[in-house]
Amino acid sequence: LKEPEWWKKSVVYQIYPKSFQDSNGDGIGDINGIIGHLDYLEKLGVDVIWLNPMYVSPQIDNGYDIANYRAIDPIFGTMEDFDRLLQAAHQHHLKIILDLVVNHTSDQHPWFKAAEDKNDPHHDYYIWKDGKKGKTPNNWGSYFGGSAWTYNENLAQYYLHLFAKQQPDLNWKNPRVREEVYDLMKFWLDKGIDGFRMDVINLISKRSYKDGPQNGDEKYGSSQPETANGPRIHEFLHEMNQEVLSKYDIMTVGEMPHTNPEEAVRYTQPASEELNMIFQFEHMGLDTENYGKFTPKRFKLDDLKRVLSRWQTELSAKGGWNSLYWSNHDQPRPTTRFGNDKQYRIESAKMLGTLLHMMQGTPYVFEGEEIGMTNARFNSIDEYQDLETLNGYRELIEVQKQTPEQALAGIYAKSRDNARTPMPWNGEDKGGFTTGTPWLKLNPNFKEINVHDTLKDPNSVFYYYQQLIEMRHNLAVITDGIYELNDDNPEMFNFIRENKRQKLIVQCSFANHEISYRSSQLRANDKLILSNYETNKENIFNPYEARVYVQNKVKNVI
Ligand code: TEU
Ligand code: CA
């Protein structure tokens, strides 16, 4: 049996540097702060760290607007600090992957400054359209609100920015752009990093610039049909693979909104020689109305079962590979979004962790998920920082005519700042995150939910995640077993994983109340190997209870 690639057996921990640990009192997390917590990550048992961008940036979109791809922004430290972090991580048996943001640059990047001269070769690094002021080339809206086009008076041209106007899209049709990107990738890979997470990488090949469909009463149309998974995307990714990726022993994960499993097979099957895995968004959209991120709707467990099972059976089974995630720096906290963070916060966090980590794919743990953090209920919009949130709030009030209370409820449910509150290392003043004023308020519940108290409690989420990660390292069936949903109860998410030697039976309750349930899958000699409760009633599940049984199919398997 061929040993699976290292990234198939790895668990990735995502660090949002700005919010992880401040070491110099300026209220902003930094590289030296990360170095101080490598022991904590080694204790958790994770294998890889994904770092959100720390390159030189005006911080309009918290570092996803890059002005120099080959330098560390002074707010995070120096390149020497980074080199020390990389070396220290490797000494702690931790690999490091960086964020590659090349669908767009910052408008402060020298390339864009030069592009404002039509005769400069950098002009065609970006996407310009002639036009009269007030008449945009099409109806596309930016993901962050407003138009996706901004007018340059001197050039009498518009430039495209799918995100903020300070994030002009790069023109990937220009081979010079592709060469520049491959060069900057090699700069970091030659320093010894272990791979890349690629920001909205499936938007880099634009199909056309025709109008997009409008949802609801939105003023703007969606750019998605013309920009997601475009005509040359596989050509570009294969070229990137041949020019750069294939020359290193690394892992790659592409962030790919609006992508379905069959497209994902094409991106991730080894024969394509493109990427190792992708972040898909289907389970992230279940509680979202199609015309607005901040208008949450209740999701149905049945939808979640259908979507996640489809990704299990239609991707890995066809030679592709899944990433597995509940949260990241763009998404609300899973205990609030998918569990019950009031009466059953700990149970929900453990149950959701079980559900995800027993599936086939590479799991990602976002900072704070391992201690069961929840959404942050701030009292006023003034306490939020994220431009997507602030623009969204204004739109809820001005366009959708919501009251401030209604709008704030939507912001509380879906704001990206829910994930970006500083890591609470203890219950002291400012949670041990900083000695200064944190750039974003801590979650008001940090005195109850913090690392110090969690590590003191043997029944905490942390030690449960430690077990999940250890099982993932030791039970081959989690990596190579087939997946099959057992849809025998509307309040349970039950599935099996099976290979020739072992069968795992995973049972996760999403019910707020006790349910009586008899599993047709269990056999007398099945051994309960993990549960987030001291299970005592064979067929009655406690609220948000998870159980994992193992069935050894051959003798003397551990
Ligand atoms: O996110 C892309 C993306 O799809 C997000 O805009 C997501 O759809 C939205 O935030 C969900 O509400 C990537 C980065 O992860 C994000 O932080 C950046 O803001 C964005 O690209 C632009 O670089
Ligand atoms: Ca700092």
XYZ file of C-alpha atoms and ligand atoms in Angstrom:
582
model
C 0.000 0.000 0.000
C 1.624 3.268 -1.144
C 2.285 5.702 1.742
C -0.009 8.739 1.193
C 1.609 12.151 0.514
C 2.503 13.983 3.776
C -0.157 16.665 3.214
C -2.882 13.966 3.123
C -2.060 12.971 6.718
C -1.444 16.518 7.962
C -3.599 18.855 10.019
C -3.149 22.564 9.224
C -3.462 25.336 11.840
C -4.347 28.765 10.441
C -2.740 31.757 12.170
C -4.135 35.249 11.510
C -0.910 37.049 12.535
C -2.591 40.385 13.301
C -4.696 38.712 16.016
C -2.459 35.932 17.332
C 0.057 37.521 19.756
C 1.471 41.029 20.046
C 5.063 41.057 21.370
C 5.969 44.780 21.247
C 2.923 46.463 22.772
C 1.547 48.145 19.642
C -1.698 46.146 19.847
C -0.978 44.288 16.608
C 0.029 40.618 16.485
C 3.490 39.981 15.056
C 6.096 37.372 14.087
C 7.908 37.316 17.429
C 4.522 36.709 19.076
C 4.013 33.635 16.891
C 7.470 32.248 17.733
C 6.526 32.343 21.427
C 3.593 29.969 20.870
C 5.153 27.256 18.697
C 5.259 24.968 21.770
C 1.470 25.396 22.112
C 0.960 24.341 18.488
C 3.322 21.372 18.827
C 1.344 20.330 21.936
C -1.916 20.500 19.956
C -0.281 18.123 17.464
C -0.800 20.048 14.220
C 1.670 19.586 11.349
C 1.438 22.717 9.195
C 0.857 26.420 9.886
C -0.900 28.597 7.269
C 0.002 32.268 7.822
C -2.327 34.965 6.459
C -0.417 37.705 4.565
C 2.306 39.675 6.358
C 3.747 41.338 3.221
C 4.046 45.128 2.911
C 0.457 46.391 2.697
C -1.588 49.559 3.394
C -3.906 47.159 5.360
C -7.083 48.275 3.556
C -8.122 44.601 3.478
C -5.854 43.430 6.322
C -2.945 42.484 4.105
C -4.867 41.138 1.088
C -3.824 44.361 -0.665
C -0.114 43.814 -1.223
C 2.304 46.616 -2.136
C 5.541 44.544 -1.989
C 5.453 40.735 -2.298
C 9.086 40.279 -1.200
C 9.132 42.168 2.068
C 7.561 41.768 5.504
C 5.447 44.742 6.630
C 7.154 46.448 9.614
C 3.961 46.078 11.716
C 4.708 42.306 11.750
C 8.513 42.553 12.048
C 11.489 42.070 9.732
C 12.604 39.476 7.169
C 15.137 38.276 9.782
C 12.212 37.687 12.158
C 10.494 35.679 9.433
C 13.620 33.610 8.745
C 13.848 32.891 12.479
C 10.170 31.890 12.605
C 10.605 29.499 9.661
C 13.654 27.891 11.270
C 11.971 27.638 14.691
C 8.832 26.148 13.151
C 10.849 23.460 11.370
C 12.637 22.706 14.649
C 9.163 22.225 16.217
C 8.228 19.766 13.411
C 5.866 22.393 11.974
C 5.785 23.266 8.263
C 4.814 26.766 7.113
C 2.671 27.705 4.108
C 2.152 31.325 3.079
C -0.795 33.120 1.501
C -0.373 33.834 -2.231
C -2.578 36.795 -3.241
C -2.148 37.243 -6.999
C -5.625 37.858 -8.379
C -4.961 41.484 -7.452
C -2.344 43.774 -5.878
C -2.661 46.889 -3.745
C -3.193 50.141 -5.646
C -0.006 51.255 -3.845
C 2.077 48.534 -5.547
C 4.789 50.104 -7.807
C 3.314 48.139 -10.723
C -0.026 49.973 -10.349
C 1.634 53.339 -9.813
C 3.515 52.808 -13.118
C 0.365 51.491 -14.816
C -1.198 54.947 -14.647
C 0.945 55.818 -17.679
C -0.592 54.185 -20.764
C 2.808 53.817 -22.429
C 4.421 52.076 -19.483
C 4.620 48.237 -19.898
C 3.032 47.918 -16.445
C -0.206 49.451 -17.766
C -1.181 46.044 -19.153
C -0.455 44.317 -15.839
C -4.029 45.391 -14.981
C -7.482 45.358 -16.603
C -8.456 48.723 -18.124
C -11.522 49.611 -20.219
C -12.087 52.900 -22.107
C -15.234 54.648 -21.006
C -17.026 57.848 -20.141
C -17.139 58.765 -16.455
C -20.389 57.488 -14.964
C -20.784 54.738 -17.593
C -19.016 51.641 -16.200
C -17.981 48.917 -18.718
C -20.613 46.567 -17.193
C -22.887 46.148 -14.166
C -20.499 44.149 -11.960
C -20.520 44.840 -8.208
C -17.472 44.466 -5.972
C -17.548 41.693 -3.342
C -17.193 44.502 -0.820
C -20.076 46.631 -2.102
C -20.239 49.316 -4.777
C -19.076 48.938 -8.372
C -16.201 46.628 -9.435
C -14.897 49.485 -11.652
C -13.135 52.727 -10.689
C -12.555 55.589 -13.137
C -9.128 57.132 -13.751
C -9.661 60.692 -15.006
C -6.197 61.092 -16.573
C -6.536 57.908 -18.610
C -10.310 58.237 -19.242
C -10.364 54.547 -18.427
C -11.892 52.291 -15.770
C -9.887 49.600 -14.009
C -11.360 46.353 -12.645
C -11.297 45.417 -8.935
C -13.471 42.454 -7.928
C -12.751 43.465 -4.331
C -11.957 46.924 -2.908
C -11.003 49.730 -5.296
C -7.590 49.597 -3.599
C -7.226 46.006 -4.935
C -6.876 46.276 -8.762
C -7.142 42.900 -10.536
C -4.027 41.631 -12.341
C -4.261 40.799 -16.056
C -3.247 37.131 -16.166
C -3.522 37.104 -19.962
C -0.260 39.092 -19.911
C 2.639 36.571 -19.831
C 4.765 39.201 -18.054
C 2.338 39.128 -15.124
C 2.573 35.342 -14.936
C 6.393 35.495 -15.011
C 6.420 38.090 -12.199
C 4.193 35.837 -10.092
C 6.290 32.727 -10.678
C 9.416 34.705 -9.722
C 7.966 35.943 -6.431
C 6.768 32.415 -5.630
C 10.307 31.070 -6.125
C 11.668 33.855 -3.873
C 9.695 32.417 -0.941
C 10.045 28.733 -1.874
C 13.826 29.101 -2.111
C 13.761 30.352 1.494
C 12.352 26.937 2.441
C 8.634 27.519 2.967
C 6.447 24.453 2.565
C 3.739 25.687 0.194
C 0.981 28.195 -0.529
C -2.689 28.890 0.126
C -3.803 30.737 -3.027
C -6.297 33.584 -2.591
C -9.359 33.407 -4.929
C -7.056 31.748 -7.444
C -9.974 30.529 -9.617
C -10.937 34.132 -10.467
C -7.739 34.959 -12.382
C -9.011 33.940 -15.854
C -11.845 36.277 -16.909
C -14.219 34.850 -19.601
C -15.741 38.128 -20.825
C -16.816 41.516 -19.477
C -20.500 41.213 -20.185
C -23.142 42.130 -17.600
C -23.861 39.654 -14.811
C -27.181 38.502 -13.303
C -28.755 40.650 -10.598
C -30.113 39.074 -7.406
C -33.030 40.549 -5.523
C -33.103 44.301 -5.522
C -29.356 44.661 -5.880
C -28.148 47.595 -7.994
C -25.136 45.643 -9.298
C -24.787 42.335 -11.152
C -22.601 39.393 -10.142
C -19.175 39.028 -11.756
C -19.142 35.312 -10.908
C -20.379 33.796 -14.223
C -17.638 35.640 -16.124
C -14.786 35.329 -13.596
C -15.074 32.021 -11.662
C -13.324 28.984 -13.203
C -12.687 30.876 -16.473
C -11.546 29.493 -19.850
C -7.768 29.533 -19.214
C -7.730 28.737 -15.470
C -6.418 25.183 -15.927
C -3.820 26.373 -18.442
C -2.560 29.000 -15.986
C -2.474 26.620 -12.987
C -0.784 23.886 -14.992
C 1.818 26.396 -16.211
C 2.361 27.533 -12.591
C 2.767 23.873 -11.617
C 5.296 23.153 -14.347
C 7.240 26.422 -13.898
C 7.292 26.418 -10.069
C 5.290 24.020 -7.900
C 6.534 20.734 -9.334
C 10.106 21.693 -8.493
C 9.525 21.614 -4.696
C 8.186 19.142 -2.082
C 5.319 21.399 -1.016
C 1.567 21.504 -0.525
C -0.859 23.833 -2.285
C -4.497 24.736 -1.552
C -6.500 27.004 -3.828
C -9.313 29.159 -2.421
C -12.085 28.642 -4.975
C -15.497 30.283 -4.380
C -18.331 29.157 -6.714
C -16.756 25.743 -7.478
C -18.458 22.326 -7.594
C -16.981 18.847 -7.025
C -16.513 17.914 -10.661
C -14.522 21.108 -11.334
C -12.591 20.400 -8.129
C -11.599 16.954 -9.435
C -9.992 18.665 -12.412
C -8.053 21.097 -10.166
C -6.838 18.463 -7.677
C -6.449 15.105 -9.449
C -2.698 14.371 -9.708
C -2.902 13.823 -13.502
C -3.868 17.505 -13.947
C -0.592 18.646 -12.333
C -2.271 21.751 -10.889
C -2.990 21.977 -7.100
C -3.213 19.455 -4.246
C -6.585 20.588 -2.855
C -9.062 23.485 -2.814
C -11.250 25.390 -0.328
C -14.808 25.017 -1.623
C -17.628 27.224 -0.272
C -20.855 25.215 -0.658
C -21.271 24.470 3.087
C -20.394 28.111 3.832
C -23.332 29.332 1.752
C -26.116 27.238 3.299
C -27.152 29.958 5.778
C -26.810 32.844 3.311
C -29.465 34.416 1.100
C -28.014 34.658 -2.408
C -28.308 38.418 -2.504
C -26.671 39.211 0.781
C -24.046 37.797 3.050
C -25.461 39.637 6.084
C -28.997 38.301 5.726
C -28.546 34.935 7.438
C -31.163 32.218 7.103
C -31.466 29.037 9.169
C -29.707 26.162 7.455
C -31.178 22.646 7.505
C -29.081 19.733 8.772
C -30.219 17.785 5.723
C -28.588 20.378 3.446
C -25.331 20.151 5.390
C -25.356 16.342 5.164
C -26.056 16.448 1.439
C -23.356 19.045 0.633
C -20.541 17.582 2.754
C -21.337 14.012 1.651
C -21.313 15.035 -1.994
C -17.829 16.525 -1.558
C -16.704 13.298 0.141
C -18.041 10.934 -2.515
C -17.533 13.018 -5.655
C -14.021 14.332 -5.023
C -11.643 11.977 -3.199
C -13.334 8.946 -4.721
C -12.460 10.366 -8.147
C -8.789 10.989 -7.401
C -9.113 14.554 -6.102
C -8.551 15.685 -2.523
C -10.662 17.718 -0.069
C -9.703 20.411 2.348
C -11.926 20.216 5.453
C -12.805 23.415 7.324
C -15.543 25.022 9.434
C -13.946 28.431 9.753
C -11.237 30.823 8.732
C -10.592 34.583 8.930
C -13.561 35.288 6.630
C -16.187 33.146 8.365
C -18.139 33.308 11.644
C -17.223 30.920 14.476
C -18.630 27.361 14.002
C -19.942 26.883 17.563
C -22.260 29.861 16.973
C -23.018 29.177 13.311
C -23.474 25.364 13.324
C -23.810 24.501 17.039
C -25.382 25.897 20.189
C -22.909 28.294 21.824
C -25.217 28.999 24.753
C -26.102 25.810 26.664
C -23.871 23.428 24.682
C -20.798 25.401 23.564
C -18.161 22.804 24.570
C -20.226 19.855 23.318
C -20.928 21.618 20.004
C -17.258 22.439 19.466
C -16.238 18.821 20.114
C -19.062 17.360 18.004
C -18.270 19.647 15.051
C -14.571 18.812 15.407
C -15.388 15.080 15.339
C -17.610 15.423 12.278
C -14.925 17.272 10.321
C -11.788 15.420 11.417
C -13.234 11.937 10.773
C -13.921 12.842 7.121
C -11.551 12.287 4.199
C -9.333 15.267 3.374
C -6.873 17.662 5.024
C -8.452 19.423 8.036
C -7.783 23.095 8.862
C -8.055 24.379 12.445
C -8.527 28.161 12.550
C -6.937 29.897 15.558
C -9.345 29.752 18.527
C -11.412 26.885 17.107
C -9.414 24.511 19.353
C -10.705 26.323 22.463
C -14.308 26.587 21.248
C -14.429 30.333 20.611
C -17.768 31.903 19.645
C -18.903 34.914 17.598
C -18.181 38.282 19.247
C -21.258 40.305 20.138
C -20.134 43.936 19.882
C -22.579 46.630 20.993
C -22.151 49.052 18.094
C -20.958 49.066 14.489
C -18.145 51.401 15.610
C -16.433 48.442 17.278
C -16.110 46.570 13.973
C -13.094 47.073 11.660
C -13.590 44.880 8.583
C -14.344 46.925 5.441
C -16.693 44.186 4.153
C -18.625 44.501 7.421
C -18.715 48.304 7.460
C -19.778 48.508 3.796
C -22.325 45.747 4.408
C -23.824 47.551 7.400
C -24.247 50.749 5.383
C -25.969 48.812 2.589
C -28.333 47.067 5.055
C -29.398 50.448 6.423
C -29.434 52.555 3.255
C -30.485 50.067 0.555
C -32.357 47.329 2.431
C -33.873 49.915 4.827
C -33.140 47.728 7.890
C -33.158 49.218 11.383
C -29.767 49.468 13.143
C -30.824 46.581 15.435
C -31.759 44.342 12.476
C -28.551 45.278 10.623
C -26.413 44.680 13.705
C -28.023 41.236 14.132
C -26.894 40.336 10.599
C -23.419 41.726 11.284
C -23.207 39.752 14.540
C -24.113 36.552 12.668
C -21.805 36.882 9.673
C -19.079 39.545 10.135
C -15.525 38.448 9.391
C -14.485 40.253 12.598
C -16.070 37.337 14.508
C -12.993 35.358 13.503
C -10.484 38.193 13.887
C -10.840 39.079 17.592
C -7.432 38.682 19.266
C -6.500 35.223 20.613
C -7.387 35.185 24.346
C -4.328 33.564 25.968
C -5.667 34.140 29.502
C -8.435 35.904 31.434
C -6.208 38.812 32.487
C -6.488 42.317 31.112
C -6.540 42.184 27.273
C -6.346 38.387 27.422
C -2.557 38.314 27.427
C -2.723 39.270 23.722
C -1.115 42.675 24.162
C 0.113 45.118 26.801
C -1.178 47.942 24.573
C -4.572 48.627 22.979
C -5.651 45.733 20.734
C -6.231 46.759 17.077
C -9.685 45.067 17.368
C -11.629 44.515 20.610
C -11.318 41.110 22.251
C -14.398 38.904 22.283
C -16.327 40.120 25.388
C -16.386 36.504 26.686
C -12.595 36.084 26.850
C -12.595 35.802 30.654
C -14.619 32.574 30.288
C -13.042 31.346 27.045
C -9.233 31.550 26.921
C -6.221 29.272 26.412
C -4.953 29.332 30.019
C -8.226 28.101 31.531
C -8.738 25.634 28.684
C -5.348 24.008 29.247
C -6.188 23.543 32.947
C -9.358 21.562 32.130
C -8.699 17.940 30.998
C -12.209 17.847 29.474
C -11.668 20.981 27.389
C -12.010 21.331 23.620
C -8.217 21.608 23.311
C -7.499 18.104 24.619
C -10.375 16.725 22.550
C -8.871 18.288 19.398
C -5.532 16.809 20.487
C -7.202 13.347 20.430
C -8.809 13.952 17.042
C -5.443 14.951 15.574
C -3.723 11.948 17.152
C -6.387 9.622 15.677
C -5.851 11.198 12.290
C -2.141 10.446 12.549
C -2.641 6.855 13.728
C -5.745 5.491 11.986
C -5.030 4.967 8.279
C -8.744 4.448 7.613
C -9.310 8.179 8.221
C -6.917 8.988 5.387
C -7.697 6.206 2.897
C -11.101 4.756 3.866
C -14.186 5.179 1.689
C -17.005 7.430 3.006
C -20.650 6.499 3.222
C -23.449 8.572 4.770
C -25.858 6.679 7.031
C -28.916 8.878 6.745
C -31.067 7.034 9.249
C -32.072 9.907 11.520
C -32.974 13.522 10.656
C -31.271 14.867 13.793
C -28.053 12.904 13.368
C -25.134 13.274 10.975
C -23.885 9.660 10.802
C -21.359 8.172 8.430
C -18.866 5.374 8.139
C -15.292 5.255 6.906
C -13.976 1.905 5.767
C -10.901 0.261 4.306
C -9.881 -3.404 4.145
C -8.733 -3.514 7.739
C -10.982 -1.210 9.722
C -14.381 0.434 9.758
C -15.152 3.631 11.677
C -18.729 4.401 12.663
C -19.196 8.138 13.322
C -22.396 9.405 14.983
C -22.946 13.155 15.527
C -26.074 14.619 17.079
C -27.226 18.113 16.082
C -30.179 17.942 18.475
C -30.706 20.378 21.344
C -32.481 17.638 23.289
C -31.928 13.952 24.121
C -32.881 11.645 21.271
C -33.441 7.904 21.279
C -31.629 6.330 18.364
C -30.595 2.760 17.426
C -27.763 2.516 14.916
C -28.157 -0.227 12.346
C -24.405 0.021 11.767
C -23.259 -1.074 15.228
C -22.228 -4.633 15.968
C -21.617 -6.274 19.347
C -17.821 -6.113 19.168
C -17.604 -2.526 17.926
C -15.412 -0.556 20.304
C -16.308 3.012 21.307
C -13.033 4.898 20.858
C -14.145 8.504 21.185
C -17.092 10.399 22.624
C -17.556 13.943 23.893
C -19.714 12.645 26.724
C -19.251 9.955 29.360
C -21.734 7.948 27.350
C -23.943 5.899 29.588
C -27.167 5.329 27.681
C -26.693 2.978 24.726
C -29.389 4.349 22.452
C -30.012 7.804 23.911
C -27.842 10.646 22.598
C -27.193 13.693 24.744
C -27.536 17.087 23.006
C -24.662 17.570 20.527
C -23.137 14.219 21.471
C -20.581 12.600 19.150
C -19.439 8.974 19.186
C -16.819 7.138 17.144
C -16.714 3.310 17.102
C -14.085 1.152 15.444
C -14.653 -2.277 13.933
C -11.432 -4.207 13.356
C -11.981 -6.405 10.342
C -8.785 -8.413 10.609
C -7.049 -9.877 13.651
C -4.310 -8.085 15.648
C -4.810 -4.600 14.170
C -4.069 -2.021 16.863
O -11.600 35.860 0.247
C -12.302 35.723 -0.987
C -13.692 35.502 -0.716
O -14.330 34.716 -1.339
C -14.220 36.264 0.427
O -14.506 37.563 -0.070
C -15.449 35.605 0.913
O -16.263 35.249 -0.189
C -16.200 36.587 1.713
O -15.310 37.280 2.510
C -17.183 35.788 2.535
O -17.998 36.726 3.164
C -10.221 36.086 0.057
C -9.613 36.325 1.425
O -9.777 35.154 2.228
C -10.313 37.512 2.026
O -9.857 37.739 3.363
C -9.989 38.733 1.153
O -10.709 39.837 1.667
C -10.423 38.479 -0.293
O -10.016 37.209 -0.798
C -9.749 39.503 -1.208
O -8.360 39.234 -1.229
Ca 3.067 44.009 17.612
